[in-house]
PDB file of C-alpha atoms in Angstrom:
ATOM      1  CA  ASP A  85      29.093 -26.668   7.155  1.00  0.00           C
ATOM      2  CA  ALA A  86      29.065 -23.138   5.724  1.00  0.00           C
ATOM      3  CA  GLY A  87      25.344 -23.260   5.046  1.00  0.00           C
ATOM      4  CA  VAL A  88      23.696 -22.412   1.739  1.00  0.00           C
ATOM      5  CA  ILE A  89      25.938 -20.065  -0.223  1.00  0.00           C
ATOM      6  CA  GLN A  90      24.561 -17.643  -2.787  1.00  0.00           C
ATOM      7  CA  SER A  91      26.355 -15.289  -5.112  1.00  0.00           C
ATOM      8  CA  PRO A  92      26.426 -12.473  -5.857  1.00  0.00           C
ATOM      9  CA  ARG A  93      24.919 -10.735  -2.803  1.00  0.00           C
ATOM     10  CA  HIS A  94      23.901  -7.746  -4.879  1.00  0.00           C
ATOM     11  CA  GLU A  95      23.436  -7.355  -8.610  1.00  0.00           C
ATOM     12  CA  VAL A  96      22.565  -4.217 -10.510  1.00  0.00           C
ATOM     13  CA  THR A  97      22.023  -4.621 -14.223  1.00  0.00           C
ATOM     14  CA  GLU A  98      20.453  -2.827 -17.124  1.00  0.00           C
ATOM     15  CA  MET A  99      17.213  -3.919 -18.682  1.00  0.00           C
ATOM     16  CA  GLY A 100      17.777  -6.476 -21.401  1.00  0.00           C
ATOM     17  CA  GLN A 101      20.944  -7.922 -19.917  1.00  0.00           C
ATOM     18  CA  GLU A 102      21.361 -11.536 -18.863  1.00  0.00           C
ATOM     19  CA  VAL A 103      21.591 -12.196 -15.138  1.00  0.00           C
ATOM     20  CA  THR A 104      22.874 -15.399 -13.534  1.00  0.00           C
ATOM     21  CA  LEU A 105      22.392 -16.151  -9.861  1.00  0.00           C
ATOM     22  CA  ARG A 106      24.330 -18.965  -8.208  1.00  0.00           C
ATOM     23  CA  CYS A 107      23.702 -21.299  -5.292  1.00  0.00           C
ATOM     24  CA  LYS A 108      25.688 -23.956  -3.459  1.00  0.00           C
ATOM     25  CA  PRO A 109      23.428 -26.081  -1.215  1.00  0.00           C
ATOM     26  CA  ILE A 110      24.375 -27.789   2.013  1.00  0.00           C
ATOM     27  CA  SER A 111      26.249 -31.006   1.366  1.00  0.00           C
ATOM     28  CA  GLY A 112      23.966 -34.021   1.698  1.00  0.00           C
ATOM     29  CA  HIS A 113      20.748 -32.093   1.114  1.00  0.00           C
ATOM     30  CA  ASP A 114      18.827 -33.597  -1.770  1.00  0.00           C
ATOM     31  CA  TYR A 115      16.313 -30.791  -2.304  1.00  0.00           C
ATOM     32  CA  LEU A 116      17.096 -27.341  -3.642  1.00  0.00           C
ATOM     33  CA  PHE A 117      14.609 -24.483  -3.936  1.00  0.00           C
ATOM     34  CA  TRP A 118      14.622 -21.055  -5.562  1.00  0.00           C
ATOM     35  CA  TYR A 119      12.337 -18.411  -4.027  1.00  0.00           C
ATOM     36  CA  ARG A 120      11.707 -14.796  -4.916  1.00  0.00           C
ATOM     37  CA  GLN A 121      10.671 -12.148  -2.406  1.00  0.00           C
ATOM     38  CA  THR A 122       8.932  -8.891  -3.268  1.00  0.00           C
ATOM     39  CA  MET A 123       6.904  -6.462  -1.194  1.00  0.00           C
ATOM     40  CA  MET A 124       3.804  -7.096  -3.272  1.00  0.00           C
ATOM     41  CA  ARG A 125       3.871 -10.888  -3.463  1.00  0.00           C
ATOM     42  CA  GLY A 126       5.918 -11.972  -0.467  1.00  0.00           C
ATOM     43  CA  LEU A 127       7.935 -15.177  -0.753  1.00  0.00           C
ATOM     44  CA  GLU A 128       7.133 -17.181  -3.857  1.00  0.00           C
ATOM     45  CA  LEU A 129       8.540 -20.546  -4.876  1.00  0.00           C
ATOM     46  CA  LEU A 130       9.947 -20.422  -8.399  1.00  0.00           C
ATOM     47  CA  ILE A 131      11.272 -23.954  -8.859  1.00  0.00           C
ATOM     48  CA  TYR A 132      12.640 -26.853  -6.892  1.00  0.00           C
ATOM     49  CA  PHE A 133      14.924 -29.798  -7.589  1.00  0.00           C
ATOM     50  CA  ASN A 134      15.230 -33.251  -6.085  1.00  0.00           C
ATOM     51  CA  ASN A 135      18.500 -35.083  -6.670  1.00  0.00           C
ATOM     52  CA  ASN A 136      19.370 -32.490  -9.346  1.00  0.00           C
ATOM     53  CA  VAL A 137      16.139 -33.089 -11.281  1.00  0.00           C
ATOM     54  CA  PRO A 138      13.580 -30.252 -11.614  1.00  0.00           C
ATOM     55  CA  ILE A 139      10.354 -31.367  -9.955  1.00  0.00           C
ATOM     56  CA  ASP A 140       8.071 -28.339 -10.003  1.00  0.00           C
ATOM     57  CA  ASP A 141       8.733 -25.232 -12.079  1.00  0.00           C
ATOM     58  CA  SER A 142       5.157 -23.940 -12.044  1.00  0.00           C
ATOM     59  CA  GLY A 143       6.267 -20.814 -10.206  1.00  0.00           C
ATOM     60  CA  MET A 144       8.699 -19.693 -12.877  1.00  0.00           C
ATOM     61  CA  PRO A 145       7.139 -16.468 -14.155  1.00  0.00           C
ATOM     62  CA  GLU A 146       7.864 -16.856 -17.853  1.00  0.00           C
ATOM     63  CA  ASP A 147      10.263 -18.188 -20.420  1.00  0.00           C
ATOM     64  CA  ARG A 148      12.808 -15.534 -19.600  1.00  0.00           C
ATOM     65  CA  PHE A 149      13.559 -17.486 -16.423  1.00  0.00           C
ATOM     66  CA  SER A 150      15.492 -20.761 -16.426  1.00  0.00           C
ATOM     67  CA  ALA A 151      17.160 -22.839 -13.718  1.00  0.00           C
ATOM     68  CA  LYS A 152      19.668 -25.654 -13.828  1.00  0.00           C
ATOM     69  CA  MET A 153      21.305 -27.987 -11.364  1.00  0.00           C
ATOM     70  CA  PRO A 154      24.183 -29.708 -13.161  1.00  0.00           C
ATOM     71  CA  ASN A 155      25.358 -31.479  -9.992  1.00  0.00           C
ATOM     72  CA  ALA A 156      24.507 -31.879  -6.327  1.00  0.00           C
ATOM     73  CA  SER A 157      26.604 -28.919  -5.242  1.00  0.00           C
ATOM     74  CA  PHE A 158      25.607 -26.178  -7.668  1.00  0.00           C
ATOM     75  CA  SER A 159      22.550 -24.525  -9.160  1.00  0.00           C
ATOM     76  CA  THR A 160      21.929 -21.438 -11.279  1.00  0.00           C
ATOM     77  CA  LEU A 161      18.923 -19.250 -11.924  1.00  0.00           C
ATOM     78  CA  LYS A 162      19.157 -17.265 -15.132  1.00  0.00           C
ATOM     79  CA  ILE A 163      17.049 -14.367 -16.357  1.00  0.00           C
ATOM     80  CA  GLN A 164      17.404 -13.438 -20.011  1.00  0.00           C
ATOM     81  CA  PRO A 165      16.515 -10.745 -20.903  1.00  0.00           C
ATOM     82  CA  SER A 166      16.034  -9.040 -17.554  1.00  0.00           C
ATOM     83  CA  GLU A 167      13.274  -6.478 -16.946  1.00  0.00           C
ATOM     84  CA  PRO A 168      12.741  -3.908 -14.167  1.00  0.00           C
ATOM     85  CA  ARG A 169       9.857  -5.953 -12.756  1.00  0.00           C
ATOM     86  CA  ASP A 170      12.322  -8.763 -12.036  1.00  0.00           C
ATOM     87  CA  SER A 171      13.864  -6.630  -9.304  1.00  0.00           C
ATOM     88  CA  ALA A 172      13.546  -8.610  -6.071  1.00  0.00           C
ATOM     89  CA  VAL A 173      15.509 -10.641  -3.566  1.00  0.00           C
ATOM     90  CA  TYR A 174      16.143 -14.168  -4.795  1.00  0.00           C
ATOM     91  CA  PHE A 175      16.706 -16.849  -2.196  1.00  0.00           C
ATOM     92  CA  CYS A 176      18.062 -20.336  -2.569  1.00  0.00           C
ATOM     93  CA  ALA A 177      17.282 -22.968   0.070  1.00  0.00           C
ATOM     94  CA  SER A 178      18.133 -26.606   0.560  1.00  0.00           C
ATOM     95  CA  SER A 179      16.763 -29.432   2.693  1.00  0.00           C
ATOM     96  CA  ALA A 180      16.898 -33.133   3.301  1.00  0.00           C
ATOM     97  CA  ALA A 181      13.618 -34.950   2.762  1.00  0.00           C
ATOM     98  CA  THR A 182      12.145 -34.905   6.253  1.00  0.00           C
ATOM     99  CA  TYR A 183      13.925 -31.923   7.713  1.00  0.00           C
ATOM    100  CA  GLY A 184      13.523 -28.213   7.587  1.00  0.00           C
ATOM    101  CA  TYR A 185      14.784 -25.761   5.033  1.00  0.00           C
ATOM    102  CA  THR A 186      17.953 -23.716   5.323  1.00  0.00           C
ATOM    103  CA  PHE A 187      18.048 -20.505   3.323  1.00  0.00           C
ATOM    104  CA  GLY A 188      20.992 -18.700   1.804  1.00  0.00           C
ATOM    105  CA  SER A 189      21.572 -14.997   2.377  1.00  0.00           C
ATOM    106  CA  GLY A 190      19.840 -14.064  -0.856  1.00  0.00           C
ATOM    107  CA  THR A 191      20.756 -12.044  -3.940  1.00  0.00           C
ATOM    108  CA  ARG A 192      19.276  -8.568  -4.193  1.00  0.00           C
ATOM    109  CA  LEU A 193      18.659  -7.939  -7.894  1.00  0.00           C
ATOM    110  CA  THR A 194      17.999  -4.480  -9.253  1.00  0.00           C
ATOM    111  CA  VAL A 195      17.205  -4.077 -12.940  1.00  0.00           C
ATOM    112  CA  VAL A 196      17.336  -0.482 -14.146  1.00  0.00           C
TER     113      VAL A 196
ATOM    114  CA  GLY B 118      -3.084 -25.913  -2.078  1.00  0.00           C
ATOM    115  CA  ILE B 119      -2.460 -25.210   1.550  1.00  0.00           C
ATOM    116  CA  GLN B 120      -3.129 -21.725   2.915  1.00  0.00           C
ATOM    117  CA  VAL B 121      -1.043 -20.175   5.694  1.00  0.00           C
ATOM    118  CA  GLU B 122      -2.266 -17.154   7.632  1.00  0.00           C
ATOM    119  CA  GLN B 123      -0.380 -15.237  10.279  1.00  0.00           C
ATOM    120  CA  SER B 124      -1.532 -12.795  12.910  1.00  0.00           C
ATOM    121  CA  PRO B 125      -1.099 -10.081  13.854  1.00  0.00           C
ATOM    122  CA  PRO B 126       0.406  -8.455  10.762  1.00  0.00           C
ATOM    123  CA  ASP B 127       2.215  -5.872  12.865  1.00  0.00           C
ATOM    124  CA  LEU B 128       3.256  -5.780  16.506  1.00  0.00           C
ATOM    125  CA  ILE B 129       5.030  -2.959  18.317  1.00  0.00           C
ATOM    126  CA  LEU B 130       6.336  -3.589  21.828  1.00  0.00           C
ATOM    127  CA  GLN B 131       8.681  -2.162  24.393  1.00  0.00           C
ATOM    128  CA  GLU B 132      11.877  -3.948  25.255  1.00  0.00           C
ATOM    129  CA  GLY B 133      11.253  -6.578  27.931  1.00  0.00           C
ATOM    130  CA  ALA B 134       7.694  -7.381  26.865  1.00  0.00           C
ATOM    131  CA  ASN B 135       6.458 -10.848  25.916  1.00  0.00           C
ATOM    132  CA  SER B 136       4.709 -11.635  22.641  1.00  0.00           C
ATOM    133  CA  THR B 137       2.749 -14.410  20.965  1.00  0.00           C
ATOM    134  CA  LEU B 138       2.596 -14.807  17.210  1.00  0.00           C
ATOM    135  CA  ARG B 139       0.031 -17.080  15.610  1.00  0.00           C
ATOM    136  CA  CYS B 140       0.029 -19.171  12.440  1.00  0.00           C
ATOM    137  CA  ASN B 141      -3.060 -20.940  11.089  1.00  0.00           C
ATOM    138  CA  PHE B 142      -2.935 -23.416   8.243  1.00  0.00           C
ATOM    139  CA  SER B 143      -5.761 -24.770   6.162  1.00  0.00           C
ATOM    140  CA  ASP B 144      -4.929 -28.449   5.969  1.00  0.00           C
ATOM    141  CA  SER B 145      -2.806 -31.114   7.578  1.00  0.00           C
ATOM    142  CA  VAL B 146       0.902 -30.483   7.250  1.00  0.00           C
ATOM    143  CA  ASN B 147       4.039 -32.554   7.584  1.00  0.00           C
ATOM    144  CA  ASN B 148       6.426 -29.669   8.115  1.00  0.00           C
ATOM    145  CA  LEU B 149       5.958 -26.418   9.966  1.00  0.00           C
ATOM    146  CA  GLN B 150       8.787 -23.944  10.307  1.00  0.00           C
ATOM    147  CA  TRP B 151       9.246 -20.529  11.863  1.00  0.00           C
ATOM    148  CA  PHE B 152      11.743 -18.095  10.382  1.00  0.00           C
ATOM    149  CA  HIS B 153      13.010 -14.701  11.431  1.00  0.00           C
ATOM    150  CA  GLN B 154      13.930 -12.256   8.680  1.00  0.00           C
ATOM    151  CA  ASN B 155      16.267  -9.749  10.245  1.00  0.00           C
ATOM    152  CA  PRO B 156      16.639  -6.120   9.131  1.00  0.00           C
ATOM    153  CA  TRP B 157      19.459  -7.187   6.794  1.00  0.00           C
ATOM    154  CA  GLY B 158      17.088  -9.521   4.963  1.00  0.00           C
ATOM    155  CA  GLN B 159      18.504 -12.823   6.128  1.00  0.00           C
ATOM    156  CA  LEU B 160      16.017 -15.646   6.745  1.00  0.00           C
ATOM    157  CA  ILE B 161      17.010 -17.432   9.908  1.00  0.00           C
ATOM    158  CA  ASN B 162      15.483 -20.796  10.731  1.00  0.00           C
ATOM    159  CA  LEU B 163      14.064 -20.646  14.256  1.00  0.00           C
ATOM    160  CA  PHE B 164      12.146 -23.876  14.638  1.00  0.00           C
ATOM    161  CA  TYR B 165      11.254 -26.951  12.664  1.00  0.00           C
ATOM    162  CA  ILE B 166       8.120 -27.994  14.535  1.00  0.00           C
ATOM    163  CA  PRO B 167       5.494 -30.148  12.777  1.00  0.00           C
ATOM    164  CA  SER B 168       3.992 -30.925  16.195  1.00  0.00           C
ATOM    165  CA  GLY B 169       4.630 -30.480  19.892  1.00  0.00           C
ATOM    166  CA  THR B 170       6.640 -27.836  21.701  1.00  0.00           C
ATOM    167  CA  LYS B 171      10.238 -26.719  21.414  1.00  0.00           C
ATOM    168  CA  GLN B 172      12.248 -24.086  23.238  1.00  0.00           C
ATOM    169  CA  ASN B 173      15.412 -22.245  22.372  1.00  0.00           C
ATOM    170  CA  GLY B 174      16.428 -19.634  24.910  1.00  0.00           C
ATOM    171  CA  ARG B 175      13.819 -16.883  25.050  1.00  0.00           C
ATOM    172  CA  LEU B 176      11.920 -18.344  22.129  1.00  0.00           C
ATOM    173  CA  SER B 177       9.554 -21.262  22.126  1.00  0.00           C
ATOM    174  CA  ALA B 178       7.043 -22.685  19.678  1.00  0.00           C
ATOM    175  CA  THR B 179       4.056 -24.959  19.882  1.00  0.00           C
ATOM    176  CA  THR B 180       2.246 -26.655  17.010  1.00  0.00           C
ATOM    177  CA  VAL B 181      -1.128 -28.320  17.473  1.00  0.00           C
ATOM    178  CA  ALA B 182      -1.406 -30.151  14.188  1.00  0.00           C
ATOM    179  CA  THR B 183      -4.904 -31.521  14.825  1.00  0.00           C
ATOM    180  CA  GLU B 184      -6.222 -27.981  15.292  1.00  0.00           C
ATOM    181  CA  ARG B 185      -4.082 -26.547  12.481  1.00  0.00           C
ATOM    182  CA  TYR B 186      -2.227 -23.817  14.270  1.00  0.00           C
ATOM    183  CA  SER B 187       1.195 -22.960  15.604  1.00  0.00           C
ATOM    184  CA  LEU B 188       2.302 -20.326  18.107  1.00  0.00           C
ATOM    185  CA  LEU B 189       5.660 -18.600  18.506  1.00  0.00           C
ATOM    186  CA  TYR B 190       6.414 -17.118  21.920  1.00  0.00           C
ATOM    187  CA  ILE B 191       9.076 -14.496  22.516  1.00  0.00           C
ATOM    188  CA  SER B 192       9.810 -13.633  26.124  1.00  0.00           C
ATOM    189  CA  SER B 193      11.712 -10.621  27.471  1.00  0.00           C
ATOM    190  CA  SER B 194      11.934  -9.057  23.998  1.00  0.00           C
ATOM    191  CA  GLN B 195      15.135  -7.332  22.901  1.00  0.00           C
ATOM    192  CA  THR B 196      15.616  -4.787  20.138  1.00  0.00           C
ATOM    193  CA  THR B 197      17.498  -7.440  18.177  1.00  0.00           C
ATOM    194  CA  ASP B 198      14.264  -9.453  17.985  1.00  0.00           C
ATOM    195  CA  SER B 199      12.868  -6.863  15.570  1.00  0.00           C
ATOM    196  CA  GLY B 200      12.147  -8.021  12.052  1.00  0.00           C
ATOM    197  CA  VAL B 201       9.572 -10.114  10.247  1.00  0.00           C
ATOM    198  CA  TYR B 202       8.591 -13.536  11.504  1.00  0.00           C
ATOM    199  CA  PHE B 203       7.380 -16.033   8.938  1.00  0.00           C
ATOM    200  CA  CYS B 204       5.539 -19.260   9.401  1.00  0.00           C
ATOM    201  CA  ALA B 205       5.769 -21.781   6.560  1.00  0.00           C
ATOM    202  CA  ALA B 206       4.121 -25.139   6.017  1.00  0.00           C
ATOM    203  CA  ARG B 207       4.574 -28.053   3.682  1.00  0.00           C
ATOM    204  CA  ASP B 208       1.482 -30.052   2.814  1.00  0.00           C
ATOM    205  CA  GLY B 209       1.068 -33.776   2.330  1.00  0.00           C
ATOM    206  CA  GLY B 210       3.661 -35.323   0.091  1.00  0.00           C
ATOM    207  CA  ALA B 211       4.723 -32.064  -1.515  1.00  0.00           C
ATOM    208  CA  GLN B 212       8.133 -30.655  -0.721  1.00  0.00           C
ATOM    209  CA  LYS B 213       7.548 -26.974  -1.265  1.00  0.00           C
ATOM    210  CA  LEU B 214       7.034 -24.666   1.700  1.00  0.00           C
ATOM    211  CA  VAL B 215       4.140 -22.231   1.548  1.00  0.00           C
ATOM    212  CA  PHE B 216       4.783 -19.040   3.486  1.00  0.00           C
ATOM    213  CA  GLY B 217       2.424 -16.817   5.399  1.00  0.00           C
ATOM    214  CA  GLN B 218       2.588 -13.072   4.882  1.00  0.00           C
ATOM    215  CA  GLY B 219       4.570 -12.587   8.076  1.00  0.00           C
ATOM    216  CA  THR B 220       4.295 -10.646  11.334  1.00  0.00           C
ATOM    217  CA  ARG B 221       6.404  -7.499  11.488  1.00  0.00           C
ATOM    218  CA  LEU B 222       7.703  -7.139  15.056  1.00  0.00           C
ATOM    219  CA  THR B 223       9.210  -3.880  16.241  1.00  0.00           C
ATOM    220  CA  ILE B 224      10.843  -3.771  19.660  1.00  0.00           C
ATOM    221  CA  ASN B 225      11.459  -0.256  20.920  1.00  0.00           C
ATOM    222  CA  PRO B 226      14.151   0.471  23.521  1.00  0.00           C
TER     223      PRO B 226
END
């Protein structure tokens, strides 16, 4: 398996633009997680899905953030409109119920 | 929710030295993982260790769930071991991992 695949690896965008981050989990994993990492706040869980259904989105900062999982092999995290304070590394991870997480390589987002 | 604390926050060693990193958690857990974030930012899964001891080459980990701590041992450190080591725990029936703040390890040649 190729592991968890995220795209793009780097994204630079202007304030106010829409940003879409993509994730392909490991086949057979039924949980998918979106995390954000910043120097100030460390690794924070934004939202997670079980069998494509959002279970806990309490970490989503505000309405500008949305996440979808239309099928078992694909998820998106969208920010609209983006702001400079959204600059961070966004990680996607997947797991099977009783096993550990596997993280993707992350997307480094810079909003200028 | 569960709290995860790591110590020390920073550790600087010479190549060849041994090190022990500690992770304390506030409540019973059903998943404890150690990750290494390398200088390129990748989070590499080192161990999935809710209890007991595991070894992988120069690295080993021990979790004593009843006493709510886990230890990561690195022997004969190499410069490639540098980076941040994270401990993360999942509590009870929840699925989300809660991360500690990490230990930044620097191995000097």
